[in-house]
Short mmCIF file of C-alpha atoms in Angstrom, two decimals:
data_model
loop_
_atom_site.label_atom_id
_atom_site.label_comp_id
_atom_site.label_asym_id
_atom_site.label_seq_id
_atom_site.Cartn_x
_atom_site.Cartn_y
_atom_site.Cartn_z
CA UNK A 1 159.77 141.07 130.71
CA UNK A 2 158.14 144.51 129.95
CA UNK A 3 154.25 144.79 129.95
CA UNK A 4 151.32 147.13 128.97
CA UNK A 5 149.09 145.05 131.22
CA UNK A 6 151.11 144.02 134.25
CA UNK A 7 153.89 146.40 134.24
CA UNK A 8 154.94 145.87 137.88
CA UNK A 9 156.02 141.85 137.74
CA UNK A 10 154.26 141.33 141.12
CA UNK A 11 150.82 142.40 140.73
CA UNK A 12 148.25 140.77 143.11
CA UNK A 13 145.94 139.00 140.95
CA UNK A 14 142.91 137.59 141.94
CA UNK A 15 140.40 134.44 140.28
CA UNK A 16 137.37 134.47 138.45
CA UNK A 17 135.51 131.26 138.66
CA UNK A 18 132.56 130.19 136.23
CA UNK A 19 131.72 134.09 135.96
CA UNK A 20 133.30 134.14 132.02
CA UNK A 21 130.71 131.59 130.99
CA UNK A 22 127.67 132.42 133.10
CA UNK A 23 127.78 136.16 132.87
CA UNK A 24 127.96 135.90 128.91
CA UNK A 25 131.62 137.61 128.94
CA UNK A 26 132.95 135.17 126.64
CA UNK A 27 129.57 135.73 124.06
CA UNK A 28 130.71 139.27 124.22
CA UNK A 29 134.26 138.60 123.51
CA UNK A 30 132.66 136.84 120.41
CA UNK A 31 130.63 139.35 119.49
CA UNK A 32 133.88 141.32 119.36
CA UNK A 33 136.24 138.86 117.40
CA UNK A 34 135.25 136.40 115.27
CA UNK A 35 139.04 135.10 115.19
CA UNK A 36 139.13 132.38 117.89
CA UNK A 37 142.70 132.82 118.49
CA UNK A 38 141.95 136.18 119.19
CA UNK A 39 138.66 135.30 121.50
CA UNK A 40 141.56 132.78 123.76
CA UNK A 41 143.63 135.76 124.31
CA UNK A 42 140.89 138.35 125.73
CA UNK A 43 139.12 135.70 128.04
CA UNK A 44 142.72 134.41 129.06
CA UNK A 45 143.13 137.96 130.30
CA UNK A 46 139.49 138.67 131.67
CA UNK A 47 140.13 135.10 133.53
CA UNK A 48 142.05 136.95 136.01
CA UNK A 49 141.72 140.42 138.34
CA UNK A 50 143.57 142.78 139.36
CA UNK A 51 143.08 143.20 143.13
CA UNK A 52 145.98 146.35 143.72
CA UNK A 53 144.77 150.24 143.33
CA UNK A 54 148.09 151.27 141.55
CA UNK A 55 147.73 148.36 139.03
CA UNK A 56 143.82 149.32 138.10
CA UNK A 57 145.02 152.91 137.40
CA UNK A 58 147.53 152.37 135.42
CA UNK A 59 145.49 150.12 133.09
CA UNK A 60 142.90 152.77 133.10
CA UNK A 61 145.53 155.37 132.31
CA UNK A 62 147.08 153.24 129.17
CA UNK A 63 143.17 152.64 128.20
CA UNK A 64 142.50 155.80 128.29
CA UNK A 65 145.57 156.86 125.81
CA UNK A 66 144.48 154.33 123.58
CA UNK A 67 140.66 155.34 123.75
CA UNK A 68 141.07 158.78 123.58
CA UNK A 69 144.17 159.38 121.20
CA UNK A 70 142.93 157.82 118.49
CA UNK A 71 145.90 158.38 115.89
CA UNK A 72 148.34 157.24 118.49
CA UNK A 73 146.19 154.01 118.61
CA UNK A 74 145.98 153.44 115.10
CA UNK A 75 149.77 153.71 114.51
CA UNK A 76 149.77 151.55 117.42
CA UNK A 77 148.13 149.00 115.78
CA UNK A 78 149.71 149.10 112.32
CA UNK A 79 153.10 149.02 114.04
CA UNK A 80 151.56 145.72 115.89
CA UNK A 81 150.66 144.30 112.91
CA UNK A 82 153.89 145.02 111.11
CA UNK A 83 155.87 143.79 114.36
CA UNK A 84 154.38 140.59 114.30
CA UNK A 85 155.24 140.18 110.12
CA UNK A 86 158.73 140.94 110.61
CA UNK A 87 159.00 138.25 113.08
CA UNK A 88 156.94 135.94 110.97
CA UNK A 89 159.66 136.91 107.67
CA UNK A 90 162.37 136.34 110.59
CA UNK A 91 161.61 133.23 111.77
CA UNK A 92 160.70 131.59 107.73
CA UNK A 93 164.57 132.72 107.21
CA UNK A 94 165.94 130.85 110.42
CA UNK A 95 164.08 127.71 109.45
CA UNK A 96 165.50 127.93 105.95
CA UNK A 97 168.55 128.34 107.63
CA UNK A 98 167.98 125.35 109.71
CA UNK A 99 166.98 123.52 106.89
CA UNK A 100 169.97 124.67 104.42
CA UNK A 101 172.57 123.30 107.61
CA UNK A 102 171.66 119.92 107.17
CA UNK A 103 172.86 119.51 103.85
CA UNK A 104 175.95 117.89 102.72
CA UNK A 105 177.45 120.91 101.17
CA UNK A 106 176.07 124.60 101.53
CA UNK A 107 176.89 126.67 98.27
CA UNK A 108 178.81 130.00 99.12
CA UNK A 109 176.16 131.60 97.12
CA UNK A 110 173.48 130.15 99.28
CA UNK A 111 175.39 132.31 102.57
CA UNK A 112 175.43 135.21 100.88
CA UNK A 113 171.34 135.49 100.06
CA UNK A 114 170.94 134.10 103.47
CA UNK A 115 173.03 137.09 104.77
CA UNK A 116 171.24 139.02 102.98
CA UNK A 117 167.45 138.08 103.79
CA UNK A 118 168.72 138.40 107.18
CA UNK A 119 169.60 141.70 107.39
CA UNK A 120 166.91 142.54 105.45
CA UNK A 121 164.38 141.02 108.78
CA UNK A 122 166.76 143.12 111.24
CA UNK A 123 166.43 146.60 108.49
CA UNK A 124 162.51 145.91 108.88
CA UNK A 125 162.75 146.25 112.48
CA UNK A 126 165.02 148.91 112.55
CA UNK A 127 162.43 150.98 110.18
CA UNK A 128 159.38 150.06 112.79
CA UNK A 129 161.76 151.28 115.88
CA UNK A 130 162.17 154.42 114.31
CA UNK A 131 158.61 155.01 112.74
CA UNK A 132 157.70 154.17 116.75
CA UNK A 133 159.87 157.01 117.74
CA UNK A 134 158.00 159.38 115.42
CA UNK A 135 154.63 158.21 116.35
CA UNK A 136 155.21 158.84 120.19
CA UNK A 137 156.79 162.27 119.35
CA UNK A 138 154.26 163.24 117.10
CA UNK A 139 151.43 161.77 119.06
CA UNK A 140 152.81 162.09 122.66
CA UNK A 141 150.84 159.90 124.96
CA UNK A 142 150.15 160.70 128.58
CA UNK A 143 149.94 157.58 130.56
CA UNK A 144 153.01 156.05 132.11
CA UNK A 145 152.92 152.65 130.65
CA UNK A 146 153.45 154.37 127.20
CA UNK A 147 155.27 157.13 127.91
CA UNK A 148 158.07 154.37 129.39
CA UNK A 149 157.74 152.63 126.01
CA UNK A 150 158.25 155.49 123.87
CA UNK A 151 161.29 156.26 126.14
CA UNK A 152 162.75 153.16 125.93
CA UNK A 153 161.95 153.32 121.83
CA UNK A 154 164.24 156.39 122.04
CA UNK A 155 166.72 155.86 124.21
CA UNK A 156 167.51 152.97 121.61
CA UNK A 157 166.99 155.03 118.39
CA UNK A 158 169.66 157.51 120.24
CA UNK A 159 172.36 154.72 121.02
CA UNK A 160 175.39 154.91 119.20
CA UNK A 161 175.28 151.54 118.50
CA UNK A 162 172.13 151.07 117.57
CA UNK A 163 173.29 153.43 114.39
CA UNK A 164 176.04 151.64 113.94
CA UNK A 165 174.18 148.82 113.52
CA UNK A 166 171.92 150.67 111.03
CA UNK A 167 174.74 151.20 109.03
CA UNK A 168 176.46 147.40 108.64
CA UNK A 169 172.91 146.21 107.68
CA UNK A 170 172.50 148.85 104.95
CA UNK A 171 175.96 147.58 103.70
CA UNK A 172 174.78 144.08 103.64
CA UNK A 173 171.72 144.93 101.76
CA UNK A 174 173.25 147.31 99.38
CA UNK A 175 176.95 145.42 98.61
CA UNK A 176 175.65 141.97 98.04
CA UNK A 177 179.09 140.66 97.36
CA UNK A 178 182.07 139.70 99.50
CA UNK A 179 183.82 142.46 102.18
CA UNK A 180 185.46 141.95 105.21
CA UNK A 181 183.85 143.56 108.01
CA UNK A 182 184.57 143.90 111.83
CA UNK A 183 182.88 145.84 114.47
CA UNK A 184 182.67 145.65 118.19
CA UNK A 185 178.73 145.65 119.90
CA UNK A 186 179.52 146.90 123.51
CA UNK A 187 176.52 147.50 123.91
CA UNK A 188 173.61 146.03 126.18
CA UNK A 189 172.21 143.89 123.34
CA UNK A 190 175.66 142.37 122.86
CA UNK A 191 177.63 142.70 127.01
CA UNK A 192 180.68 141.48 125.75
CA UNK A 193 183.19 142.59 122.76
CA UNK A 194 182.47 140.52 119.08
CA UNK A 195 184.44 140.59 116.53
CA UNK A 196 182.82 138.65 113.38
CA UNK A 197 183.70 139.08 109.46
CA UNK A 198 180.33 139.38 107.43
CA UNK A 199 181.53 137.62 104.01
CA UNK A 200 180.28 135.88 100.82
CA UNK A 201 181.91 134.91 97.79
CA UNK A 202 184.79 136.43 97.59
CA UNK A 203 186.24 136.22 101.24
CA UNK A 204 188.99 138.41 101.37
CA UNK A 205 191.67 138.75 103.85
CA UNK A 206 195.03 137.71 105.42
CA UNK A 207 194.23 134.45 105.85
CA UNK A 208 193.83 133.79 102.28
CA UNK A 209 196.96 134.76 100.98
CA UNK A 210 198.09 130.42 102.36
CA UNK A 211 195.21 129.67 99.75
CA UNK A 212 197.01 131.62 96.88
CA UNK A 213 197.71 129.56 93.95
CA UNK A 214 199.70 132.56 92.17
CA UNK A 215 198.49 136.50 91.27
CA UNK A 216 197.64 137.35 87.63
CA UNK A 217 198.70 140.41 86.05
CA UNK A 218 195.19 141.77 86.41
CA UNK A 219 195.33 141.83 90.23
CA UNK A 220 192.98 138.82 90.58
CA UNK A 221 193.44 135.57 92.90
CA UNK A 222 193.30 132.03 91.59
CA UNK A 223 192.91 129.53 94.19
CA UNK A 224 194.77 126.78 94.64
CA UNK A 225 191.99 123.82 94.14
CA UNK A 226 193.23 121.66 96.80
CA UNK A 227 192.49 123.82 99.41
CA UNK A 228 189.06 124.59 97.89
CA UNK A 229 187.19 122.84 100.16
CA UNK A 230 188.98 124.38 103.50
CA UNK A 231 188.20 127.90 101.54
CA UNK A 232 184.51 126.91 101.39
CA UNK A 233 184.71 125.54 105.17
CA UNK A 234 185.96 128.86 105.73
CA UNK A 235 183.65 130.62 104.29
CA UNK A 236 180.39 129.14 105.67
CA UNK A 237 181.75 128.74 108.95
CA UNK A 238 182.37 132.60 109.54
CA UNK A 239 178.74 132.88 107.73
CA UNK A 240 177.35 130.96 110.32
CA UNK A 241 179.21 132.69 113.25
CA UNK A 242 177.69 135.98 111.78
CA UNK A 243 174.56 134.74 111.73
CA UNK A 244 174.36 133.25 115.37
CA UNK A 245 175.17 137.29 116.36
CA UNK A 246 172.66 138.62 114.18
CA UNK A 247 170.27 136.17 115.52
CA UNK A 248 170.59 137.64 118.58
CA UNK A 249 170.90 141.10 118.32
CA UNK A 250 167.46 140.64 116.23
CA UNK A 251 165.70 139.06 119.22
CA UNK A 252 166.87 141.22 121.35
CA UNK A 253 165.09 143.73 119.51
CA UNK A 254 162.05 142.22 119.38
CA UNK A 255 162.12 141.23 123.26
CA UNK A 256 162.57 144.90 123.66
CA UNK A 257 158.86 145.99 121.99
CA UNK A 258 157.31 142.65 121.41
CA UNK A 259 155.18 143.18 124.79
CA UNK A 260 152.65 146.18 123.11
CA UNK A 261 152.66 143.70 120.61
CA UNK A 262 151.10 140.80 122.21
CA UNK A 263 149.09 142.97 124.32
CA UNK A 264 147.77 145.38 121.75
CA UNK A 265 144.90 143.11 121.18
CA UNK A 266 143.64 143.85 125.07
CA UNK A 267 143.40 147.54 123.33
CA UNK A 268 141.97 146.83 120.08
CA UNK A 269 139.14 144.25 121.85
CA UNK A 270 137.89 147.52 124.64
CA UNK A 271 137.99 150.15 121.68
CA UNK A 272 135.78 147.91 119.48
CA UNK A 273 133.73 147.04 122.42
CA UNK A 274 133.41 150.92 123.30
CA UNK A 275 132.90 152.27 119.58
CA UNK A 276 129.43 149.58 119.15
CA UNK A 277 128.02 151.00 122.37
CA UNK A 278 128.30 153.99 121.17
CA UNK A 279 126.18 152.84 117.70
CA UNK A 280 123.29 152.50 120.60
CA UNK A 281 124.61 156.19 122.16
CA UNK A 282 125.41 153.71 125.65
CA UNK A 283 127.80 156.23 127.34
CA UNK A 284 130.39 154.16 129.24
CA UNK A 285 132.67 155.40 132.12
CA UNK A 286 136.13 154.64 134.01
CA UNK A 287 135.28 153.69 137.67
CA UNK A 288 136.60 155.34 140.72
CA UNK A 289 137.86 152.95 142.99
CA UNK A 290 136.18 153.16 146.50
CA UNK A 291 135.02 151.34 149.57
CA UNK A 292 131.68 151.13 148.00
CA UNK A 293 130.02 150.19 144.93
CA UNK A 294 127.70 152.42 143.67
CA UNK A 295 126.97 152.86 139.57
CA UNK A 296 124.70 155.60 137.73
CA UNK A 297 122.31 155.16 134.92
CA UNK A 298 124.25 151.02 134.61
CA UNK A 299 123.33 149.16 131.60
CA UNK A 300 124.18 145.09 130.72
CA UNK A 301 126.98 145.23 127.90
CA UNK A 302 125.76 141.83 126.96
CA UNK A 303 122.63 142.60 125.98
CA UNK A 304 123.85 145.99 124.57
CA UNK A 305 126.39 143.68 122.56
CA UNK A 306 123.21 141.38 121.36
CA UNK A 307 120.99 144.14 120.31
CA UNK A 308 123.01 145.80 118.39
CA UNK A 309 124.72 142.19 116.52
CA UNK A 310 120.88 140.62 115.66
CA UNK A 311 119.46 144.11 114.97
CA UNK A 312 116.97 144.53 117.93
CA UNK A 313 115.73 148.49 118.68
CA UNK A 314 113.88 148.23 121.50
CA UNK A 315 115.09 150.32 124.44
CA UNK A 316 117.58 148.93 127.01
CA UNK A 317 116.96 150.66 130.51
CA UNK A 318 120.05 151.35 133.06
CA UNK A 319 119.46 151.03 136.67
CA UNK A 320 121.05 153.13 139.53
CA UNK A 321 122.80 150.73 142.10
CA UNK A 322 124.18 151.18 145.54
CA UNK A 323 125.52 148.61 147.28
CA UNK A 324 127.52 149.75 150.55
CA UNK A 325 130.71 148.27 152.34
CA UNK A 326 130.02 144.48 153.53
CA UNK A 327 126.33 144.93 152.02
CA UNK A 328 124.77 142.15 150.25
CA UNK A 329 122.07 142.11 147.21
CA UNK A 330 118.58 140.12 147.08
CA UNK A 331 117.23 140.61 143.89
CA UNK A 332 113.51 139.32 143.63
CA UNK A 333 110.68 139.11 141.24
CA UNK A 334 108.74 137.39 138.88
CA UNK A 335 110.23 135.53 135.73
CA UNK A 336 111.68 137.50 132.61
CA UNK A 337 111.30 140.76 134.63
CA UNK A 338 115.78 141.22 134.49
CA UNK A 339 116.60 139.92 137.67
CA UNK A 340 119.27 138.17 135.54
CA UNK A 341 120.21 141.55 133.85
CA UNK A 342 120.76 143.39 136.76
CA UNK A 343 123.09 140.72 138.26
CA UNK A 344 125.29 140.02 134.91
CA UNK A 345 125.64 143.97 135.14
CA UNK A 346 127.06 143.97 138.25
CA UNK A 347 129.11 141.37 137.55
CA UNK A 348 130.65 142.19 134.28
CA UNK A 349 130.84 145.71 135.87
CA UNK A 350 133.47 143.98 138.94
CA UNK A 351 134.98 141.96 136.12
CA UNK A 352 135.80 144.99 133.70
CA UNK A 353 136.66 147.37 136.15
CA UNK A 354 139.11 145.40 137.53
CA UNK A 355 141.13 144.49 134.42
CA UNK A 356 141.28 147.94 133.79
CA UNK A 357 138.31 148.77 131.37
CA UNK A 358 135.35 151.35 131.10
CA UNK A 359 131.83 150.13 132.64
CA UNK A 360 128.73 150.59 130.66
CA UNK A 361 127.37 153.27 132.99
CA UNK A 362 127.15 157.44 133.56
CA UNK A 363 129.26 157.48 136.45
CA UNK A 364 130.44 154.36 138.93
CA UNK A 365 132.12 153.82 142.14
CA UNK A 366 133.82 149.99 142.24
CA UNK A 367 134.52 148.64 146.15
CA UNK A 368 137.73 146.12 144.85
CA UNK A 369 137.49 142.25 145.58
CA UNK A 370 139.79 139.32 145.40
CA UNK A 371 137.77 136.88 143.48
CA UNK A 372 134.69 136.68 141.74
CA UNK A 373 132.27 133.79 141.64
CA UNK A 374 129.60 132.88 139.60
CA UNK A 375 126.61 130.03 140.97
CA UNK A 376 123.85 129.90 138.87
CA UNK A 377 121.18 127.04 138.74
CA UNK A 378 121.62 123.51 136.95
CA UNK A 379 119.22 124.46 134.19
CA UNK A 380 120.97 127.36 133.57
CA UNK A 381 124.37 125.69 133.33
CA UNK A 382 123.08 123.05 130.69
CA UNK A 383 124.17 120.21 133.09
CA UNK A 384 122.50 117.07 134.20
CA UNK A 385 124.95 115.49 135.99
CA UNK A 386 122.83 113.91 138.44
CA UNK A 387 119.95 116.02 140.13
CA UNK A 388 119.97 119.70 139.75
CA UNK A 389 119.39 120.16 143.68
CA UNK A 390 122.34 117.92 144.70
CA UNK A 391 124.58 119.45 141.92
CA UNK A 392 123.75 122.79 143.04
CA UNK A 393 124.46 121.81 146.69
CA UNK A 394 127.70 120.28 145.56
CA UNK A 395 129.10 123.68 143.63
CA UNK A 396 128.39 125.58 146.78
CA UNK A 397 130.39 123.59 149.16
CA UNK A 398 133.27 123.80 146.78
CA UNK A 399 132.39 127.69 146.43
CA UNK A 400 132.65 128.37 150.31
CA UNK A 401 135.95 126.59 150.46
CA UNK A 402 137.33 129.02 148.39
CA UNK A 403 135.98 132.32 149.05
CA UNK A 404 136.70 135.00 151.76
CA UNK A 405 135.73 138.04 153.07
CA UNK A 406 137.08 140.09 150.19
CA UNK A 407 135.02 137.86 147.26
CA UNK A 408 131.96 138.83 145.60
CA UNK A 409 129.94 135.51 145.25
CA UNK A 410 127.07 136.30 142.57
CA UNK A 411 123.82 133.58 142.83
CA UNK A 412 121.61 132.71 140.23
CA UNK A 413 118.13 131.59 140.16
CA UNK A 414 119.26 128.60 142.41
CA UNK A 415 117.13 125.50 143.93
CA UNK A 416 114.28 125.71 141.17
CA UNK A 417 114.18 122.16 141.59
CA UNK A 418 112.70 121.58 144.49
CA UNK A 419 109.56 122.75 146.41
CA UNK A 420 109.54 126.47 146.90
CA UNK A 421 109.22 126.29 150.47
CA UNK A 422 112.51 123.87 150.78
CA UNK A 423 114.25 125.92 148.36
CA UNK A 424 113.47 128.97 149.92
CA UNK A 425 114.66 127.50 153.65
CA UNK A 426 118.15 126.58 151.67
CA UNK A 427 118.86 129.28 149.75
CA UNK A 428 118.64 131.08 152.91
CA UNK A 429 120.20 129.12 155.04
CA UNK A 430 123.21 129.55 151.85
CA UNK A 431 122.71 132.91 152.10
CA UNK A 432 122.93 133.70 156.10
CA UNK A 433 126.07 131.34 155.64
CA UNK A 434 127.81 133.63 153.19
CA UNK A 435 127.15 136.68 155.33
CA UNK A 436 128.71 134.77 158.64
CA UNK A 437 131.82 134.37 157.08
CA UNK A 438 131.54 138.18 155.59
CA UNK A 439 131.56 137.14 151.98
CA UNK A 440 129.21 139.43 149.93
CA UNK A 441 126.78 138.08 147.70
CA UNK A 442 124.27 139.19 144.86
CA UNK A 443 121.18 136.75 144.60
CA UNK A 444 118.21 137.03 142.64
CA UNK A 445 114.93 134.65 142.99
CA UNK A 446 111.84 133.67 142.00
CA UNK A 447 111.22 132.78 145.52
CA UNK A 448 109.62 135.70 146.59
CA UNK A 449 108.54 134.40 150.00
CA UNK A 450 112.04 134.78 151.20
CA UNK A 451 110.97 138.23 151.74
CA UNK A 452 108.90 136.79 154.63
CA UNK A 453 112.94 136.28 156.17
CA UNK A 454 114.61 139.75 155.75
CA UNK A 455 114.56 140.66 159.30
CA UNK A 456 116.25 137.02 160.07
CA UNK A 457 119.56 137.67 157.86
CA UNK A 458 122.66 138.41 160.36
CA UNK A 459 124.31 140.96 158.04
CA UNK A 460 122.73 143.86 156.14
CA UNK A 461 120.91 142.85 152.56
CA UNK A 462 119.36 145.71 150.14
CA UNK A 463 116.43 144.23 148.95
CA UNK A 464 115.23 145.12 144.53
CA UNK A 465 112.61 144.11 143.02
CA UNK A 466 112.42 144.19 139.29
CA UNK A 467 109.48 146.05 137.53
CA UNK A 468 106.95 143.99 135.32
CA UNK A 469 107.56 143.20 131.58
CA UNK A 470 106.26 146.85 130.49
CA UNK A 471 108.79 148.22 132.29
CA UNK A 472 111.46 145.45 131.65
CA UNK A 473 114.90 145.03 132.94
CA UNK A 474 114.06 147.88 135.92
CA UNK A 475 114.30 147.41 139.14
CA UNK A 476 113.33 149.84 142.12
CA UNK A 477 114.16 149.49 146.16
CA UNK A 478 112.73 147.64 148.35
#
């Protein structure tokens, strides 16, 4: 199966775990879409990462296309929508066909206006495959993923068969009455010769002349009524045969282009995501992927998303932030300050880049990981399944089970709980642990005095501190 958004069939994808919820990606999704369906589809996607080089630049590439060549994006997108009706109009004319087989007797005239709506579905398709072709040469794009679907578009548009086709449907459409009609589909849609008669009330042919009750002067057939009942049989049963090959030559089709279809929401979610930052003038850029991560001027799309959906003006600051190969974070400082800010940036930053997408930033370099995981504290998970502490405790077990040295684990205001002295002693005993089995981590605390330990951590840690609330949501070097 064909695909804007893995196009290579054996990606390597890594896991996101709790990060959707606790970084707020799926209130920005919302803030997006208000069409739940639509919500599913975008966090389905985001639920995953892509952990290979060539697939992150290709995403980037179609993103790009679609960002920046608007026109092709638009036709894009009425084409989507348009797909997805003539399948809808399709499949309402299969189920009436379903429904019309289970009768007794089928009229002949019944066939025929079924013949008809269904070449009528297969014309509508025809007319998007060709109004495709146009919009790809008009609007050429220059990433691969789309440049291999408008060649594909083409290459079918082009196929002798494919205008042969055009031209039985039109006769369908436009005759409405009974013909005889045989044609031969050696073609990929169809690998092996058919030969089928299109008919409808008055079925014409060899065959008929054993139904022949006697020839009037004026040329016309009566026939016999005994054999009126074979005639029908006749009749519906080459209808039927018909059908079953226009069935498939119609889904074939579709197969062939449904893929930008289904994916073309991935598109329309980053370009409506990109257009209200740029309300706020939040300038967004396409990561380079490096051995480090390092991000200009890097701003929380969350809160970008919130302030401009409940109307709030007050300024949001970026931050600069450096964080080098097999380098940890300890974020620290005093409550409401954005210690929480600066770590949902970084972490919507890994989770974005990584599917493909722009990062609210000037400029960014993205290190690539295999998983990203989200702890934050019971309060801030809403849970109360038994105490917060022993909760907490329980999550991170599970956590270091899973994680290696390629994950980014990202820690939240944990063990708030207990005393500050014990929850200083295990958050950095959690910490230390982390960095023995080379698994990098962002933290950020209240519990300032763990400062008093950053000569006692095995692996290197950058130590921020945010500002105070004059100066919120910036944080300088320690």
């Amino acid at each position: 199966m064909s695909s804007l958004l893995y196009p290579f069939g054996k990606e390597k994808i890594g896991s996101v775990n709790n990060a959707l919820h606790d970084l707020q990606i799926d209130s920005i999704v919302r803030y997006v879409f208000v069409d739940k369906g639509k919500q599913e589809k975008i966090l389905d996607i985001l639920g995953s990462i892509c952990t290979d080089e060539e697939t992150i630049k290709y995403r980037q590439s179609v993103m790009r296309d679609m960002m920046y060549n608007r026109s092709l994006y638009y036709g894009l997108g009425r084409e989507s929508f348009n797909l997805n009706k003539c399948y809808s109009d399709y499949n309402a004319t299969r189920s009436s066909r379903a429904k019309l087989k289970v009768k007794s007797e089928m009229e002949i005239s019944e066939t025929t206006m079924m013949l008809k709506d269904y070449a009528q579905d297969i014309n509508k398709l025809i007319e998007i495959y060709i109004r495709l072709n146009e919009l790809f040469v008009t609007y050429s794009p220059s990433s691969v993923g789309l440049k291999e679907l408008a060649k594909k578009i083409n290459n079918r548009i082009e196929n002798v068969y494919f205008k042969k086709l055009q031209k039985v449907i039109k006769e369908i459409i436009e005759q409405h009455s009974a013909f005889a009609f045989y044609t031969n589909l050696d073609d990929k849609l169809m690998p092996i010769d058919n030969k089928f008669i299109l008919c409808s009330g008055k079925y014409t042919s060899e065959k008929v002349s054993i139904f022949r009750k006697k020839e009037r002067s004026d040329g016309k057939i009566e026939i016999n009524p005994k054999v009126k009942d074979d005639f029908s049989r006749i009749v519906i049963d080459s209808f039927n045969r018909v059908v079953v090959i226009v069935e498939d030559i119609y889904e074939s089709l579709y197969d062939e282009i449904s893929y930008f279809s289904d994916e073309f929401i991935f598109f329309e979610f980053a370009n409506s995501l990109y257009d209200s930052l740029g309300e706020r003038k939040i300038d967004c850029s396409f990561p380079e992927i490096a051995k480090e991560t390092d991000y200009k001027n890097a701003k929380d799309i969350y809160l970008s998303m919130k302030y401009i959906i409940e109307g709030y003006s007050a300024p949001i600051y970026g931050n600069n932030i450096s964080i080098a190969n097999k380098q940890s974070v300890l974020v620290v400082g005093s409550n409401n300050t954005g210690k929480t800010v600066l770590l949902r940036t970084i972490g919507i930053n890994q989770i974005f880049f990584q599917n493909g997408l722009f990062v609210a930033c000037d400029q960014a370099k993205v290190e690539i990981k295999e998983s990203v995981t989200t702890i934050f504290s019971g309060e801030e998970k809403d849970t109360d399944v038994g105490g917060r502490f022993e909760k907490e405790v329980i999550d991170i077990k599970e956590i270091i089970d899973k994680v290696n040295d390629k994950s980014l684990v990202i820690i939240n205001e944990i063990f708030q709980s207990t005393f500050a002295e014990d929850g200083k002693r295990a958050l950095f005993d959690i910490l230390n642990y982390f960095s023995l089995i080379n698994v990098t981590w962002i933290d950020v605390t209240h519990l300032i005095t763990i400062l008093d330990e950053r000569r006692n951590f095995v692996s290197d840690v950058k130590l921020y501190e945010t500002s105070d609330e004059t100066n919120k949501y910036k944080i300088k070097e320690i």
